PDB file of C-alpha atoms in Angstrom:
ATOM      1  CA  MET A 752     133.273  44.585  44.491  1.00 54.00           C
ATOM      2  CA  LYS A 753     135.153  47.400  45.744  1.00 69.00           C
ATOM      3  CA  ILE A 754     138.919  47.151  45.800  1.00 74.00           C
ATOM      4  CA  SER A 755     141.374  49.140  47.815  1.00 80.00           C
ATOM      5  CA  ILE A 756     143.129  52.328  45.920  1.00 79.00           C
ATOM      6  CA  THR A 757     146.303  50.581  45.975  1.00 82.00           C
ATOM      7  CA  ASP A 758     145.269  47.442  44.095  1.00 81.00           C
ATOM      8  CA  GLU A 759     143.265  49.636  41.936  1.00 82.00           C
ATOM      9  CA  PHE A 760     146.375  51.611  41.053  1.00 82.00           C
ATOM     10  CA  LEU A 761     148.625  48.883  40.563  1.00 81.00           C
ATOM     11  CA  TRP A 762     145.689  47.222  38.310  1.00 79.00           C
ATOM     12  CA  ASP A 763     146.013  50.205  36.309  1.00 81.00           C
ATOM     13  CA  VAL A 764     149.703  50.390  35.785  1.00 79.00           C
ATOM     14  CA  TYR A 765     149.432  46.803  34.835  1.00 78.00           C
ATOM     15  CA  LYS A 766     147.005  47.179  31.995  1.00 77.00           C
ATOM     16  CA  LEU A 767     149.194  50.625  30.759  1.00 76.00           C
ATOM     17  CA  LEU A 768     152.177  48.194  30.751  1.00 73.00           C
ATOM     18  CA  GLU A 769     150.059  45.436  29.131  1.00 72.00           C
ATOM     19  CA  LYS A 770     148.597  47.757  26.348  1.00 71.00           C
ATOM     20  CA  ALA A 771     152.083  48.860  25.623  1.00 64.00           C
ATOM     21  CA  GLY A 772     153.408  45.008  25.966  1.00 60.00           C
ATOM     22  CA  ASP A 773     156.240  45.983  28.484  1.00 52.00           C
ATOM     23  CA  VAL A 774     154.727  44.149  31.354  1.00 49.00           C
ATOM     24  CA  ALA A 775     157.887  41.694  31.216  1.00 47.00           C
ATOM     25  CA  ASP A 776     160.354  44.933  30.469  1.00 48.00           C
ATOM     26  CA  SER A 777     158.750  47.281  33.120  1.00 45.00           C
ATOM     27  CA  ALA A 778     162.185  47.146  34.813  1.00 43.00           C
ATOM     28  CA  PHE A 779     163.667  48.428  31.942  1.00 43.00           C
ATOM     29  CA  LYS A 780     161.048  50.634  30.577  1.00 49.00           C
ATOM     30  CA  PRO A 781     159.627  52.894  33.419  1.00 50.00           C
ATOM     31  CA  ILE A 782     156.193  54.759  33.297  1.00 51.00           C
ATOM     32  CA  THR A 783     157.044  58.114  33.296  1.00 46.00           C
ATOM     33  CA  MET A 784     155.302  60.777  36.043  1.00 42.00           C
ATOM     34  CA  ARG A 785     155.783  63.594  33.409  1.00 40.00           C
ATOM     35  CA  ASN A 786     156.014  63.562  29.527  1.00 34.00           C
ATOM     36  CA  TYR A 787     153.808  60.339  29.234  1.00 39.00           C
ATOM     37  CA  LEU A 788     153.167  61.499  25.557  1.00 36.00           C
ATOM     38  CA  PRO A 789     154.331  64.868  24.382  1.00 36.00           C
ATOM     39  CA  GLY A 790     152.467  67.697  26.268  1.00 37.00           C
ATOM     40  CA  GLU A 791     150.471  65.066  28.393  1.00 44.00           C
ATOM     41  CA  GLU A 792     150.735  63.511  31.486  1.00 59.00           C
ATOM     42  CA  CYS A 793     150.550  59.847  32.222  1.00 67.00           C
ATOM     43  CA  PRO A 794     146.494  59.147  32.429  1.00 69.00           C
ATOM     44  CA  ILE A 795     147.076  56.982  35.158  1.00 71.00           C
ATOM     45  CA  PHE A 796     148.667  59.621  37.346  1.00 71.00           C
ATOM     46  CA  LYS A 797     146.003  62.230  36.194  1.00 72.00           C
ATOM     47  CA  LYS A 798     143.647  59.853  37.537  1.00 74.00           C
ATOM     48  CA  TYR A 799     144.765  59.732  41.038  1.00 72.00           C
ATOM     49  CA  LYS A 800     146.628  62.698  41.359  1.00 71.00           C
ATOM     50  CA  HIS A 801     144.184  65.593  41.745  1.00 67.00           C
ATOM     51  CA  ASP A 802     144.940  69.138  43.047  1.00 56.00           C
ATOM     52  CA  LYS A 803     142.980  68.554  46.132  1.00 58.00           C
ATOM     53  CA  ASN A 804     144.451  64.733  46.663  1.00 71.00           C
ATOM     54  CA  LYS A 805     148.305  65.313  46.149  1.00 74.00           C
ATOM     55  CA  ARG A 806     148.936  64.522  49.771  1.00 78.00           C
ATOM     56  CA  LYS A 807     147.085  61.212  49.352  1.00 81.00           C
ATOM     57  CA  PHE A 808     148.714  60.747  45.876  1.00 80.00           C
ATOM     58  CA  SER A 809     152.238  61.140  47.656  1.00 81.00           C
ATOM     59  CA  ASN A 810     151.009  58.555  50.229  1.00 86.00           C
ATOM     60  CA  LEU A 811     149.879  56.077  48.003  1.00 86.00           C
ATOM     61  CA  MET A 812     153.352  56.350  46.259  1.00 85.00           C
ATOM     62  CA  TYR A 813     155.075  55.887  49.616  1.00 88.00           C
ATOM     63  CA  TYR A 814     153.110  52.736  50.276  1.00 90.00           C
ATOM     64  CA  LEU A 815     153.673  51.034  47.312  1.00 90.00           C
ATOM     65  CA  LYS A 816     157.350  51.904  47.473  1.00 90.00           C
ATOM     66  CA  LYS A 817     158.017  50.575  51.139  1.00 92.00           C
ATOM     67  CA  ASN A 818     155.815  47.702  50.620  1.00 92.00           C
ATOM     68  CA  GLY A 819     158.003  46.587  47.336  1.00 90.00           C
ATOM     69  CA  TYR A 820     154.978  47.178  44.837  1.00 88.00           C
ATOM     70  CA  ILE A 821     156.717  49.551  42.716  1.00 85.00           C
ATOM     71  CA  LYS A 822     160.290  51.074  42.668  1.00 83.00           C
ATOM     72  CA  ALA A 823     160.776  54.742  41.328  1.00 76.00           C
ATOM     73  CA  LYS A 824     163.659  55.632  38.863  1.00 73.00           C
ATOM     74  CA  LYS A 825     165.237  58.565  37.504  1.00 70.00           C
ATOM     75  CA  ILE A 826     165.095  58.939  34.192  1.00 66.00           C
ATOM     76  CA  GLU A 827     166.000  61.705  31.223  1.00 66.00           C
ATOM     77  CA  ASN A 828     162.972  63.071  31.232  1.00 65.00           C
ATOM     78  CA  GLY A 829     161.810  63.327  34.907  1.00 65.00           C
ATOM     79  CA  GLN A 830     161.088  60.814  37.436  1.00 66.00           C
ATOM     80  CA  GLY A 831     159.259  57.043  36.557  1.00 71.00           C
ATOM     81  CA  ILE A 832     158.245  54.191  38.306  1.00 75.00           C
ATOM     82  CA  MET A 833     158.277  50.625  37.953  1.00 80.00           C
ATOM     83  CA  ILE A 834     156.134  47.824  38.574  1.00 82.00           C
ATOM     84  CA  THR A 835     157.810  45.059  40.921  1.00 83.00           C
ATOM     85  CA  LYS A 836     157.082  41.215  40.663  1.00 81.00           C
ATOM     86  CA  GLU A 837     155.215  41.527  43.810  1.00 84.00           C
ATOM     87  CA  GLY A 838     153.249  44.641  42.037  1.00 85.00           C
ATOM     88  CA  ILE A 839     152.264  42.529  39.060  1.00 81.00           C
ATOM     89  CA  ASP A 840     151.206  39.706  41.658  1.00 79.00           C
ATOM     90  CA  LYS A 841     149.158  41.783  43.483  1.00 83.00           C
ATOM     91  CA  ALA A 842     147.533  43.628  40.393  1.00 82.00           C
ATOM     92  CA  LEU A 843     146.595  40.323  39.039  1.00 76.00           C
ATOM     93  CA  LYS A 844     144.946  39.434  41.833  1.00 76.00           C
ATOM     94  CA  ALA A 845     142.875  42.846  42.172  1.00 78.00           C
ATOM     95  CA  SER A 846     141.956  42.066  38.845  1.00 76.00           C
ATOM     96  CA  PHE A 847     140.351  38.797  39.597  1.00 71.00           C
ATOM     97  CA  VAL A 848     138.531  40.495  42.292  1.00 69.00           C
ATOM     98  CA  LEU A 849     137.125  43.226  39.826  1.00 67.00           C
ATOM     99  CA  ASP A 850     136.012  40.967  36.821  1.00 66.00           C
ATOM    100  CA  GLY A 851     134.209  38.674  39.511  1.00 66.00           C
ATOM    101  CA  HIS A 852     133.901  35.300  39.500  1.00 71.00           C
ATOM    102  CA  LYS A 853     133.198  34.650  35.894  1.00 78.00           C
ATOM    103  CA  LYS A 854     132.341  31.065  34.965  1.00 82.00           C
ATOM    104  CA  ARG A 855     133.593  29.427  31.998  1.00 84.00           C
ATOM    105  CA  LYS A 856     130.656  30.007  29.146  1.00 87.00           C
ATOM    106  CA  ASP A 857     131.351  26.553  27.511  1.00 90.00           C
ATOM    107  CA  GLY A 858     130.654  24.807  31.033  1.00 88.00           C
ATOM    108  CA  LYS A 859     134.270  23.277  31.013  1.00 91.00           C
ATOM    109  CA  TRP A 860     136.547  23.245  34.268  1.00 92.00           C
ATOM    110  CA  VAL A 861     140.284  24.247  34.386  1.00 92.00           C
ATOM    111  CA  MET A 862     142.233  21.471  36.013  1.00 94.00           C
ATOM    112  CA  LEU A 863     145.828  22.277  37.466  1.00 93.00           C
ATOM    113  CA  ILE A 864     148.356  19.536  38.073  1.00 94.00           C
ATOM    114  CA  PHE A 865     151.537  20.457  39.506  1.00 92.00           C
ATOM    115  CA  ASP A 866     154.855  18.295  40.448  1.00 91.00           C
ATOM    116  CA  ILE A 867     157.297  20.403  42.218  1.00 89.00           C
ATOM    117  CA  PRO A 868     160.231  18.629  43.664  1.00 88.00           C
ATOM    118  CA  GLN A 869     160.573  18.654  47.801  1.00 86.00           C
ATOM    119  CA  LYS A 870     163.582  20.591  47.727  1.00 90.00           C
ATOM    120  CA  GLN A 871     161.908  23.481  46.021  1.00 88.00           C
ATOM    121  CA  LYS A 872     159.238  23.702  49.145  1.00 88.00           C
ATOM    122  CA  THR A 873     159.075  27.533  49.077  1.00 86.00           C
ATOM    123  CA  ALA A 874     157.958  27.337  45.006  1.00 86.00           C
ATOM    124  CA  ARG A 875     155.304  25.049  45.873  1.00 89.00           C
ATOM    125  CA  MET A 876     153.820  26.864  48.638  1.00 87.00           C
ATOM    126  CA  LEU A 877     153.783  29.998  46.429  1.00 84.00           C
ATOM    127  CA  LEU A 878     151.776  28.126  43.931  1.00 87.00           C
ATOM    128  CA  ARG A 879     149.191  27.034  46.329  1.00 88.00           C
ATOM    129  CA  SER A 880     148.760  30.696  47.503  1.00 83.00           C
ATOM    130  CA  ILE A 881     148.572  32.038  43.972  1.00 82.00           C
ATOM    131  CA  LEU A 882     146.064  29.278  43.040  1.00 86.00           C
ATOM    132  CA  SER A 883     143.737  29.746  46.154  1.00 85.00           C
ATOM    133  CA  ASN A 884     144.169  33.583  45.549  1.00 78.00           C
ATOM    134  CA  LEU A 885     142.792  33.052  41.702  1.00 82.00           C
ATOM    135  CA  GLY A 886     139.672  30.938  43.105  1.00 83.00           C
ATOM    136  CA  TYR A 887     141.079  27.509  42.670  1.00 89.00           C
ATOM    137  CA  LYS A 888     139.696  24.555  44.975  1.00 92.00           C
ATOM    138  CA  LEU A 889     142.193  21.364  45.929  1.00 93.00           C
ATOM    139  CA  PHE A 890     140.579  18.669  44.191  1.00 93.00           C
ATOM    140  CA  GLN A 891     143.262  16.012  45.444  1.00 91.00           C
ATOM    141  CA  GLN A 892     146.846  16.363  46.733  1.00 88.00           C
ATOM    142  CA  SER A 893     148.635  18.560  43.709  1.00 90.00           C
ATOM    143  CA  VAL A 894     145.184  18.985  41.734  1.00 94.00           C
ATOM    144  CA  TRP A 895     143.378  21.740  41.589  1.00 94.00           C
ATOM    145  CA  ILE A 896     140.254  23.004  39.828  1.00 94.00           C
ATOM    146  CA  SER A 897     138.479  25.742  38.902  1.00 91.00           C
ATOM    147  CA  PRO A 898     135.287  26.521  37.114  1.00 91.00           C
ATOM    148  CA  TYR A 899     136.327  30.340  36.137  1.00 87.00           C
ATOM    149  CA  ASP A 900     137.337  31.602  33.413  1.00 85.00           C
ATOM    150  CA  ILE A 901     141.038  32.422  34.851  1.00 83.00           C
ATOM    151  CA  SER A 902     143.679  30.139  32.429  1.00 82.00           C
ATOM    152  CA  GLU A 903     145.310  33.527  31.248  1.00 82.00           C
ATOM    153  CA  LYS A 904     145.888  34.926  34.509  1.00 81.00           C
ATOM    154  CA  THR A 905     147.136  31.835  35.918  1.00 85.00           C
ATOM    155  CA  GLU A 906     149.508  31.420  32.773  1.00 86.00           C
ATOM    156  CA  LYS A 907     150.809  34.930  33.517  1.00 81.00           C
ATOM    157  CA  LEU A 908     151.530  34.585  37.367  1.00 80.00           C
ATOM    158  CA  LEU A 909     152.603  31.020  36.461  1.00 84.00           C
ATOM    159  CA  GLN A 910     155.520  32.478  34.219  1.00 84.00           C
ATOM    160  CA  LEU A 911     156.029  35.666  36.617  1.00 79.00           C
ATOM    161  CA  HIS A 912     157.045  33.259  39.016  1.00 82.00           C
ATOM    162  CA  SER A 913     158.949  30.974  37.072  1.00 85.00           C
ATOM    163  CA  LEU A 914     157.014  27.739  37.482  1.00 85.00           C
ATOM    164  CA  GLU A 915     155.485  26.901  34.313  1.00 87.00           C
ATOM    165  CA  ASN A 916     157.719  23.928  33.634  1.00 90.00           C
ATOM    166  CA  TYR A 917     156.190  22.193  36.787  1.00 90.00           C
ATOM    167  CA  ILE A 918     152.766  22.562  35.767  1.00 91.00           C
ATOM    168  CA  LYS A 919     150.158  21.056  33.528  1.00 93.00           C
ATOM    169  CA  ILE A 920     146.885  22.932  32.766  1.00 91.00           C
ATOM    170  CA  PHE A 921     143.938  20.831  31.242  1.00 91.00           C
ATOM    171  CA  LEU A 922     140.349  21.774  30.252  1.00 91.00           C
ATOM    172  CA  ILE A 923     137.956  19.133  31.612  1.00 91.00           C
ATOM    173  CA  GLU A 924     134.327  18.614  30.607  1.00 90.00           C
ATOM    174  CA  LYS A 925     133.405  16.980  33.931  1.00 83.00           C
ATOM    175  CA  LEU A 926     134.763  16.159  37.281  1.00 79.00           C
TER     176      LEU A 926
END
């Protein structure tokens, strides 16, 4: 399935940070636009920043900054970008679209049960949005299920938004 250039770019940035183990520290360790490796340009920027498309790349960067998906930061060897919480969230959602809806090979279902206090209504709404975007379906009130292999992405998003203390995730064989 085709996704937008914005989502693709954010997913590429996320994968690079994940490979380096810096996703959680991305606010402190920005990806540099120059001198990514000695004598090389960052592979992500190389992919998107062609001589003919410098304007498009510039517009993409502007759009991402304006919408709060990335932040630009000056560092000692040039300028870098940091992916924000919103950017990570969007990247993980894009990865689900890219990967497609792959059902679990073992035939089990992922069941997620949550209990978020009424006082934290915004957190509950955020969780419902995340679950819906990942492909979960409402089974009962506060119980969501999915036949897809998305446990890892779910856990990452829950940790990113500090919701893991309110959630229990189970693998079940039958409904």
